[in-house]
């Protein structure tokens, strides 16, 4: 996992440096207005500095140990799964430690009212704690003896560690829809209201294989987590059950927009609650409320989310749910042969055609000539080839303009 995060960091740094170069090359065209120049210069400088700040913050990952070209990372899909990149939840850092209290207080208030019957927070585990604000607020305001904030994203964890200890961290914010020119990039100071009290621990861990003994906790909190996990919800509910002592509570909070590949796993509110009770929990207390979500003061873009909270008490052990699709041996053991799965074969052919097509672009051939070669290679029928090549190149061209490369 460390190697994967390191590769993602390297790809991120290369992407930021590349973006800075693209911004600077647009500046060189000489046709931009003074205001545009100011914006592009600010952004270019910020991207360079941002890359350095992230490299420094994530130095314990040992960036120097990995070296590969930007294109290699693209080919190896370092970015994927795209929903769990290093900076996917980057904006949460600013929501947690910069933008003020409205969102964080609304979250805590809904959790507290839903869990009002839960008197003993005891040892509390927050799974998928991100950069830690909710875990910090719970520790400071609900008086657990011990709070463990666990996540697997090192960027979020390092920020959580530094800020909760009382450090002030400077990191850039890039708002989605900046209000003014100066809002296109802002160097923000991340800080906690005060250093966290003793008993607060940050642990790098996979929530699906949480490294704690059975029944170690009185409370398990899962904020904005259950619907983004790759594991089936029933399997995860059984794992939460195992982490709790009898009588302990599972407090969930956030969205329920399951987007798994299997349609049967795109659970509704009702199916989700039914699975909670089937996993050894009593009837949960449920709260629902519309709260502001990711409302940067520098952005015109903001969301309202109707979030769900539940507090479910453990009544007994969960029945064992077999793990869907455990990681195959050849993925874990580096010396096992990689099987030619049907999907892999199709991908391999598609990639070869793609590489062939790209190799035909040599700065001299026209669409007509490229189409003729595809027909000669029997990759396409005569009448389809030319429109297909045009469509393909249009898409490539549009993509290149969108990504600014
Ligand atoms: C939608 S974010 C929510 C973060 C935080 N709870 C909040 O409300 O801001 C989901 C979080 O779960 C973490 N996460 C996702 N899958 C995980 C896993 N298998 N193990 C540990 N953390 C995970 C991500 O790194 C991210 O911090």
Tab-separated table of N, CA and C and ligand atoms in Angstrom, residues 1 5 83-86 88-89 92-93 95-96 104 107 126-134 150-154 156 204-209 222-225 227-230 253-254 293-294, ligand 1:
chain	number	residue	atom	x	y	z
A	1	UNK	N	0.827	-1.200	0.000
A	1	UNK	CA	0.000	0.000	0.000
A	1	UNK	C	0.865	1.254	0.000
A	5	UNK	N	0.774	4.414	-2.619
A	5	UNK	CA	0.611	5.840	-2.298
A	5	UNK	C	1.815	6.635	-2.787
A	83	UNK	N	-11.414	7.004	-7.549
A	83	UNK	CA	-12.129	7.530	-6.399
A	83	UNK	C	-11.279	7.511	-5.134
A	84	UNK	N	-10.067	6.991	-5.203
A	84	UNK	CA	-9.238	6.987	-3.993
A	84	UNK	C	-7.820	7.502	-4.272
A	85	UNK	N	-7.718	8.603	-4.998
A	85	UNK	CA	-6.411	9.228	-5.229
A	85	UNK	C	-5.976	10.021	-3.996
A	86	UNK	N	-4.723	10.480	-4.031
A	86	UNK	CA	-4.207	11.235	-2.878
A	86	UNK	C	-5.008	12.495	-2.591
A	88	UNK	N	-8.190	13.225	-3.733
A	88	UNK	CA	-9.645	13.160	-3.944
A	88	UNK	C	-10.422	13.950	-2.903
A	89	UNK	N	-9.953	13.871	-1.678
A	89	UNK	CA	-10.676	14.551	-0.596
A	89	UNK	C	-9.890	15.768	-0.116
A	92	UNK	N	-11.680	18.502	1.536
A	92	UNK	CA	-12.116	18.270	2.929
A	92	UNK	C	-11.163	18.914	3.935
A	93	UNK	N	-9.887	19.018	3.565
A	93	UNK	CA	-8.905	19.631	4.463
A	93	UNK	C	-9.313	21.056	4.797
A	95	UNK	N	-12.403	22.354	4.336
A	95	UNK	CA	-13.678	22.333	5.068
A	95	UNK	C	-13.406	22.074	6.561
A	96	UNK	N	-12.509	21.133	6.852
A	96	UNK	CA	-12.243	20.765	8.247
A	96	UNK	C	-11.563	21.878	9.037
A	104	UNK	N	-19.080	21.942	10.077
A	104	UNK	CA	-18.629	20.978	11.086
A	104	UNK	C	-19.604	20.930	12.261
A	107	UNK	N	-22.759	18.980	11.314
A	107	UNK	CA	-22.523	17.527	11.309
A	107	UNK	C	-22.547	16.991	12.736
A	126	UNK	N	-13.072	6.079	14.815
A	126	UNK	CA	-13.654	6.753	13.655
A	126	UNK	C	-12.975	6.175	12.413
A	127	UNK	N	-13.739	5.465	11.624
A	127	UNK	CA	-13.185	4.810	10.423
A	127	UNK	C	-13.390	5.705	9.203
A	128	UNK	N	-12.345	5.922	8.416
A	128	UNK	CA	-12.448	6.835	7.275
A	128	UNK	C	-12.526	8.258	7.793
A	129	UNK	N	-11.653	8.562	8.765
A	129	UNK	CA	-11.730	9.852	9.477
A	129	UNK	C	-11.252	11.018	8.623
A	130	UNK	N	-10.613	10.749	7.495
A	130	UNK	CA	-10.132	11.822	6.627
A	130	UNK	C	-9.136	12.702	7.361
A	131	UNK	N	-9.281	14.015	7.229
A	131	UNK	CA	-8.320	14.902	7.894
A	131	UNK	C	-8.727	15.201	9.332
A	132	UNK	N	-9.736	14.503	9.829
A	132	UNK	CA	-9.883	14.357	11.273
A	132	UNK	C	-10.781	15.311	12.032
A	133	UNK	N	-11.482	16.244	11.352
A	133	UNK	CA	-12.212	17.238	12.136
A	133	UNK	C	-13.333	16.616	12.979
A	134	UNK	N	-14.104	15.722	12.364
A	134	UNK	CA	-15.215	15.144	13.139
A	134	UNK	C	-14.668	14.337	14.322
A	150	UNK	N	-8.946	6.658	12.145
A	150	UNK	CA	-8.241	5.791	11.182
A	150	UNK	C	-8.636	6.142	9.752
A	151	UNK	N	-7.662	6.127	8.882
A	151	UNK	CA	-7.903	6.358	7.446
A	151	UNK	C	-6.710	5.750	6.725
A	152	UNK	N	-6.817	5.606	5.386
A	152	UNK	CA	-5.637	5.065	4.711
A	152	UNK	C	-4.960	6.071	3.783
A	153	UNK	N	-5.476	7.283	3.763
A	153	UNK	CA	-4.885	8.283	2.869
A	153	UNK	C	-3.817	9.091	3.622
A	154	UNK	N	-2.542	8.937	3.237
A	154	UNK	CA	-1.476	9.566	4.031
A	154	UNK	C	-1.531	11.092	4.045
A	156	UNK	N	-4.195	13.041	4.067
A	156	UNK	CA	-5.186	13.449	5.063
A	156	UNK	C	-4.676	13.156	6.474
A	204	UNK	N	-2.930	4.855	10.612
A	204	UNK	CA	-3.046	4.563	9.183
A	204	UNK	C	-3.529	3.125	9.044
A	205	UNK	N	-4.722	2.952	8.494
A	205	UNK	CA	-5.277	1.594	8.439
A	205	UNK	C	-6.325	1.483	7.336
A	206	UNK	N	-6.453	0.288	6.825
A	206	UNK	CA	-7.506	-0.011	5.863
A	206	UNK	C	-8.783	-0.342	6.642
A	207	UNK	N	-9.839	0.400	6.388
A	207	UNK	CA	-11.091	0.196	7.127
A	207	UNK	C	-11.663	-1.202	6.880
A	208	UNK	N	-11.303	-1.800	5.747
A	208	UNK	CA	-11.841	-3.120	5.425
A	208	UNK	C	-11.052	-4.238	6.117
A	209	UNK	N	-9.915	-3.887	6.664
A	209	UNK	CA	-9.115	-4.856	7.421
A	209	UNK	C	-8.594	-4.147	8.661
A	222	UNK	N	-18.680	5.938	11.435
A	222	UNK	CA	-18.294	5.851	10.017
A	222	UNK	C	-18.859	7.077	9.284
A	223	UNK	N	-18.084	8.149	9.192
A	223	UNK	CA	-18.587	9.360	8.538
A	223	UNK	C	-18.307	9.385	7.033
A	224	UNK	N	-19.339	9.491	6.234
A	224	UNK	CA	-19.199	9.581	4.773
A	224	UNK	C	-18.328	8.433	4.260
A	225	UNK	N	-18.604	7.232	4.682
A	225	UNK	CA	-17.725	6.122	4.302
A	225	UNK	C	-18.455	4.955	3.657
A	227	UNK	N	-20.856	4.161	1.759
A	227	UNK	CA	-21.288	4.035	0.357
A	227	UNK	C	-20.137	4.136	-0.636
A	228	UNK	N	-18.925	4.445	-0.152
A	228	UNK	CA	-17.811	4.536	-1.121
A	228	UNK	C	-16.875	3.333	-1.037
A	229	UNK	N	-17.165	2.402	-0.149
A	229	UNK	CA	-16.277	1.246	-0.001
A	229	UNK	C	-16.502	0.233	-1.121
A	230	UNK	N	-15.443	-0.499	-1.452
A	230	UNK	CA	-15.587	-1.496	-2.521
A	230	UNK	C	-16.284	-2.755	-1.992
A	253	UNK	N	-22.840	8.338	9.560
A	253	UNK	CA	-23.222	9.698	9.191
A	253	UNK	C	-22.784	9.966	7.753
A	254	UNK	N	-23.624	10.655	6.999
A	254	UNK	CA	-23.227	11.054	5.639
A	254	UNK	C	-24.273	10.685	4.614
A	293	UNK	N	-22.760	21.660	2.552
A	293	UNK	CA	-21.688	20.697	2.294
A	293	UNK	C	-20.688	21.293	1.309
A	294	UNK	N	-19.478	21.379	1.715
A	294	UNK	CA	-18.370	21.885	0.893
A	294	UNK	C	-18.650	23.287	0.352
B	1	LIG	C1	-15.864	10.757	1.573
B	1	LIG	S1	-14.358	10.792	2.491
B	1	LIG	C2	-14.924	11.266	4.080
B	1	LIG	C3	-13.810	11.750	4.961
B	1	LIG	C4	-14.258	12.242	6.327
B	1	LIG	N1	-14.956	11.207	7.056
B	1	LIG	C5	-15.135	13.466	6.153
B	1	LIG	O1	-16.307	13.385	6.442
B	1	LIG	O2	-14.592	14.469	5.723
B	1	LIG	C6	-14.013	9.077	2.655
B	1	LIG	C7	-12.791	8.807	3.495
B	1	LIG	O3	-12.639	7.413	3.641
B	1	LIG	C8	-11.287	7.074	3.415
B	1	LIG	N2	-11.294	5.682	2.949
B	1	LIG	C9	-11.870	5.170	1.834
B	1	LIG	N3	-11.671	3.845	1.764
B	1	LIG	C10	-10.952	3.510	2.867
B	1	LIG	C11	-10.422	2.298	3.365
B	1	LIG	N4	-10.593	1.148	2.708
B	1	LIG	N5	-9.726	2.328	4.508
B	1	LIG	C12	-9.535	3.492	5.182
B	1	LIG	N6	-10.013	4.681	4.762
B	1	LIG	C13	-10.710	4.687	3.625
B	1	LIG	C14	-10.792	8.076	2.400
B	1	LIG	O4	-9.394	8.199	2.435
B	1	LIG	C15	-11.508	9.321	2.885
B	1	LIG	O5	-10.763	10.001	3.852
